[in-house]
Coordinates of C-alpha atoms in Angstrom, one line a residue:
W766 CA 126.3 120.8 76.9
E767 CA 127.9 118.1 74.8
G768 CA 126.6 114.7 73.7
P769 CA 124.4 112.8 74.3
Y770 CA 126.7 110.0 75.3
Q771 CA 124.9 106.7 75.6
V772 CA 125.3 104.6 78.8
K773 CA 125.2 100.9 77.9
Y774 CA 122.8 98.3 79.2
P775 CA 123.7 94.6 79.7
S776 CA 124.2 92.8 76.4
G777 CA 122.0 89.9 77.4
D778 CA 119.0 92.1 78.1
L779 CA 116.4 93.4 75.5
G780 CA 116.9 97.1 76.2
G781 CA 117.1 100.0 78.6
A782 CA 113.9 101.1 80.4
G783 CA 114.8 104.5 81.8
D784 CA 115.0 106.0 85.3
P785 CA 118.7 107.0 84.9
V786 CA 120.6 108.5 87.8
I787 CA 124.3 109.4 88.2
A788 CA 126.6 109.9 91.1
F789 CA 130.3 110.6 91.5
D790 CA 132.9 109.3 93.9
R791 CA 135.6 111.4 95.5
Q792 CA 138.0 110.5 92.7
G793 CA 135.7 111.9 90.0
N794 CA 134.5 108.5 88.7
A795 CA 130.9 108.6 87.6
Y796 CA 128.4 105.7 88.2
A797 CA 125.2 105.5 86.2
A798 CA 122.3 103.4 87.3
S799 CA 119.1 102.7 85.3
I800 CA 116.6 99.9 84.5
S801 CA 117.1 97.2 81.9
V802 CA 114.5 94.7 80.9
N803 CA 114.3 91.1 79.6
I804 CA 111.7 88.4 79.2
E805 CA 111.7 85.1 81.2
E806 CA 109.7 82.0 80.5
F807 CA 108.0 80.0 83.2
T808 CA 106.1 76.7 83.5
I809 CA 103.5 75.7 86.0
R810 CA 102.4 72.1 85.3
N811 CA 101.1 72.2 81.7
A812 CA 100.9 76.0 81.6
V813 CA 103.7 77.8 79.8
G814 CA 104.1 81.6 79.7
D815 CA 106.5 84.5 79.9
A816 CA 106.8 87.9 81.6
A817 CA 109.0 90.9 81.8
V818 CA 111.8 91.0 84.4
S819 CA 114.2 93.8 85.1
N820 CA 117.8 94.5 86.3
I821 CA 119.4 97.6 87.8
P822 CA 122.7 97.8 85.8
I823 CA 125.6 100.1 86.8
A824 CA 128.1 101.5 84.3
R825 CA 131.2 103.5 85.3
S826 CA 132.9 106.4 83.5
V827 CA 136.4 107.6 84.4
D828 CA 136.5 110.4 81.9
G829 CA 133.5 112.6 82.9
G830 CA 130.9 110.7 81.0
F831 CA 132.4 110.5 77.5
T832 CA 132.8 106.7 77.6
W833 CA 131.2 104.1 79.8
S834 CA 132.2 100.6 81.0
E835 CA 130.2 97.5 80.3
P836 CA 127.4 97.6 82.8
I837 CA 127.2 95.2 85.7
A838 CA 123.8 94.2 87.2
S839 CA 123.7 95.5 90.8
A840 CA 120.4 93.8 91.3
E841 CA 118.3 91.3 89.3
S842 CA 114.7 90.0 89.3
H843 CA 113.7 86.4 88.3
I844 CA 110.4 84.7 88.1
D845 CA 109.6 82.1 90.8
T846 CA 106.8 79.5 90.6
G847 CA 106.7 78.9 94.3
Q848 CA 105.3 75.9 96.0
A849 CA 101.8 74.3 95.6
A850 CA 99.4 74.6 98.5
V851 CA 95.7 73.6 99.1
D852 CA 93.4 76.5 99.7
E853 CA 90.2 76.6 101.9
E854 CA 88.1 75.3 99.0
G855 CA 90.4 72.3 98.6
R856 CA 92.0 73.4 95.3
T857 CA 95.7 73.0 94.7
V858 CA 97.0 76.5 94.1
Y859 CA 100.3 77.5 92.7
D860 CA 101.6 81.0 93.5
L861 CA 103.4 82.6 90.5
F862 CA 105.8 85.4 91.6
L863 CA 106.5 88.0 88.9
P864 CA 109.1 90.5 90.2
F865 CA 110.1 93.9 88.7
L866 CA 112.7 96.3 90.0
D867 CA 111.8 99.9 89.6
K868 CA 112.9 103.5 90.3
P869 CA 116.6 103.1 91.2
W870 CA 118.7 105.8 92.9
V871 CA 122.4 105.8 93.5
T872 CA 124.7 107.6 95.9
V873 CA 128.4 107.4 96.8
G874 CA 129.9 108.2 100.2
P875 CA 132.5 107.3 102.8
S876 CA 132.5 104.0 104.5
S877 CA 131.5 104.1 108.2
E878 CA 134.3 101.5 108.8
D879 CA 137.0 103.1 106.7
P880 CA 136.5 106.9 106.0
D881 CA 139.1 106.8 103.2
K882 CA 137.1 104.2 101.1
D883 CA 133.9 105.0 99.1
V884 CA 130.9 102.8 99.1
I885 CA 128.3 102.9 96.3
Y886 CA 124.7 102.4 97.4
V887 CA 121.8 101.7 95.1
T888 CA 118.2 101.7 96.3
Y889 CA 115.1 100.7 94.3
T890 CA 111.5 99.5 94.6
R891 CA 110.9 95.8 94.3
F892 CA 107.4 95.0 92.9
V893 CA 106.3 91.4 93.1
T894 CA 102.9 90.5 91.5
I895 CA 101.7 87.2 93.0
L896 CA 99.2 85.3 90.8
P897 CA 97.5 82.3 92.5
V898 CA 96.9 79.7 89.7
F899 CA 94.8 76.6 89.9
F900 CA 93.9 74.0 87.3
L901 CA 90.3 72.9 86.5
F902 CA 90.1 69.2 85.8
E903 CA 93.9 69.2 85.7
V904 CA 93.8 70.9 82.3
E905 CA 92.8 74.6 82.1
A906 CA 94.6 77.1 84.3
F907 CA 92.7 79.9 86.1
V908 CA 94.1 82.9 88.0
L909 CA 92.5 83.9 91.3
V910 CA 92.7 87.4 92.8
P911 CA 96.3 88.7 92.4
R912 CA 98.1 90.8 94.9
T913 CA 101.2 93.0 94.6
E914 CA 103.9 93.3 97.3
T915 CA 106.3 96.3 97.2
S916 CA 109.3 97.0 99.3
I917 CA 112.4 99.2 99.2
E918 CA 115.7 97.3 98.8
M919 CA 119.3 98.3 98.8
V920 CA 122.5 96.9 97.4
R921 CA 126.1 98.2 97.9
S922 CA 129.5 97.9 96.3
E923 CA 132.8 98.5 98.1
D924 CA 135.0 97.8 95.1
G925 CA 133.9 100.5 92.6
G926 CA 130.9 98.7 91.3
L927 CA 132.6 95.4 90.3
T928 CA 130.7 93.3 92.8
W929 CA 127.5 93.9 94.7
S930 CA 126.0 92.7 98.0
D931 CA 122.9 90.7 98.3
P932 CA 119.8 92.9 98.6
V933 CA 118.8 94.2 102.0
T934 CA 115.1 95.1 102.6
V935 CA 115.0 98.6 104.0
S936 CA 111.2 99.2 104.2
P937 CA 108.3 97.1 105.3
V938 CA 106.9 94.7 102.6
V939 CA 103.4 96.1 101.9
I940 CA 100.5 94.6 100.0
S941 CA 98.1 95.9 97.4
T942 CA 95.2 93.9 96.1
S943 CA 92.3 94.5 93.7
G944 CA 88.8 95.4 94.8
E945 CA 87.2 98.6 95.9
D946 CA 87.7 98.2 99.6
A947 CA 91.0 96.2 99.4
P948 CA 94.2 97.7 100.7
K949 CA 96.3 99.4 98.1
R950 CA 99.5 100.3 100.0
V951 CA 102.6 101.0 98.0
V952 CA 106.2 102.1 99.0
Q953 CA 108.1 103.9 96.2
G954 CA 110.5 106.7 95.4
S955 CA 113.5 105.8 97.5
Q956 CA 116.6 108.1 97.7
P957 CA 119.8 107.3 99.6
A958 CA 122.2 109.8 101.0
V959 CA 125.5 109.4 103.0
A960 CA 126.6 111.7 105.8
P961 CA 130.3 112.7 106.2
D962 CA 130.7 110.2 108.9
G963 CA 129.5 107.3 106.7
T964 CA 126.0 107.1 108.1
L965 CA 123.6 106.0 105.4
Y966 CA 120.1 107.5 105.2
V967 CA 117.3 106.1 102.9
N968 CA 114.0 107.8 102.5
W969 CA 110.8 106.7 100.6
M970 CA 107.1 107.4 100.3
D971 CA 104.6 105.1 101.9
G972 CA 101.2 105.5 100.3
T973 CA 99.5 103.9 103.5
D974 CA 96.4 101.8 103.1
D975 CA 94.4 104.8 101.8
D976 CA 96.1 104.5 98.4
T977 CA 98.8 106.6 96.8
F978 CA 96.7 109.6 95.6
K979 CA 94.5 110.5 98.5
G980 CA 96.9 112.9 100.2
L981 CA 97.6 110.6 103.2
A982 CA 101.0 109.4 102.2
E983 CA 103.9 109.5 104.7
I984 CA 107.6 109.9 104.3
Y985 CA 109.9 107.4 106.1
V986 CA 113.6 107.5 106.7
A987 CA 115.8 104.6 107.5
M988 CA 119.3 105.0 109.0
S989 CA 122.3 102.6 108.9
E990 CA 125.5 103.0 110.7
D991 CA 127.1 99.8 109.4
N992 CA 127.3 100.4 105.6
G993 CA 123.7 99.3 105.0
R994 CA 123.8 96.0 106.7
T995 CA 121.1 96.9 109.3
F996 CA 118.6 99.8 109.5
V997 CA 116.6 101.8 112.1
T998 CA 113.4 103.3 110.6
N999 CA 111.2 106.2 111.6
R1000 CA 108.7 108.5 110.0
A1001 CA 110.4 111.7 108.8
S1002 CA 108.2 113.8 111.1
D1003 CA 109.5 111.8 114.1
F1004 CA 113.1 112.7 113.7

């Protein structure tokens, strides 16, 4: 072993946050994916705050990992304050969306449309914590019961990681809320793989509504024959 050789994170971010994974194309180029983090500010009426957001940067090495290119964000998360709505108690509630991209995985394989061309695929988990906020007497902000949505997303590059597609949601979008009897379903741990004919497979763990650690989780696999544009999904046991 030699090194370590440091893979860069985007210069505009605060730092790297782990979960590194590396894949090679057929020309011997290496692609390293990981998480980088930053802080974004938000404003809801007179309330001001900030929260962590994350990107999934990709760096490329053409010399076996000795040096790495400046990373490019394959996927990014940004805070959204949403739209105001009136709840059943007549309060004006603002949904604050706090996204975080986690657990990336990368693979490279032949295009299903052009077998001589490689496609880079990155999958990850998109967490979105949704905080319903209302204002008492138009002054003080209060947060109602939050909920968290998770889903598996995928992006792809067909030009060696220089540009990336818009995210495609591969899994169902599932919801976890607080409370003893509330659903706590989570999808996590995706891994993509490409068959020799260019068919893309993505698997992940679905915790089901019985929570992640009760032994009732299921493994799902999604298949795409059009370079990740559309997917067909089944439980792994159904294949």
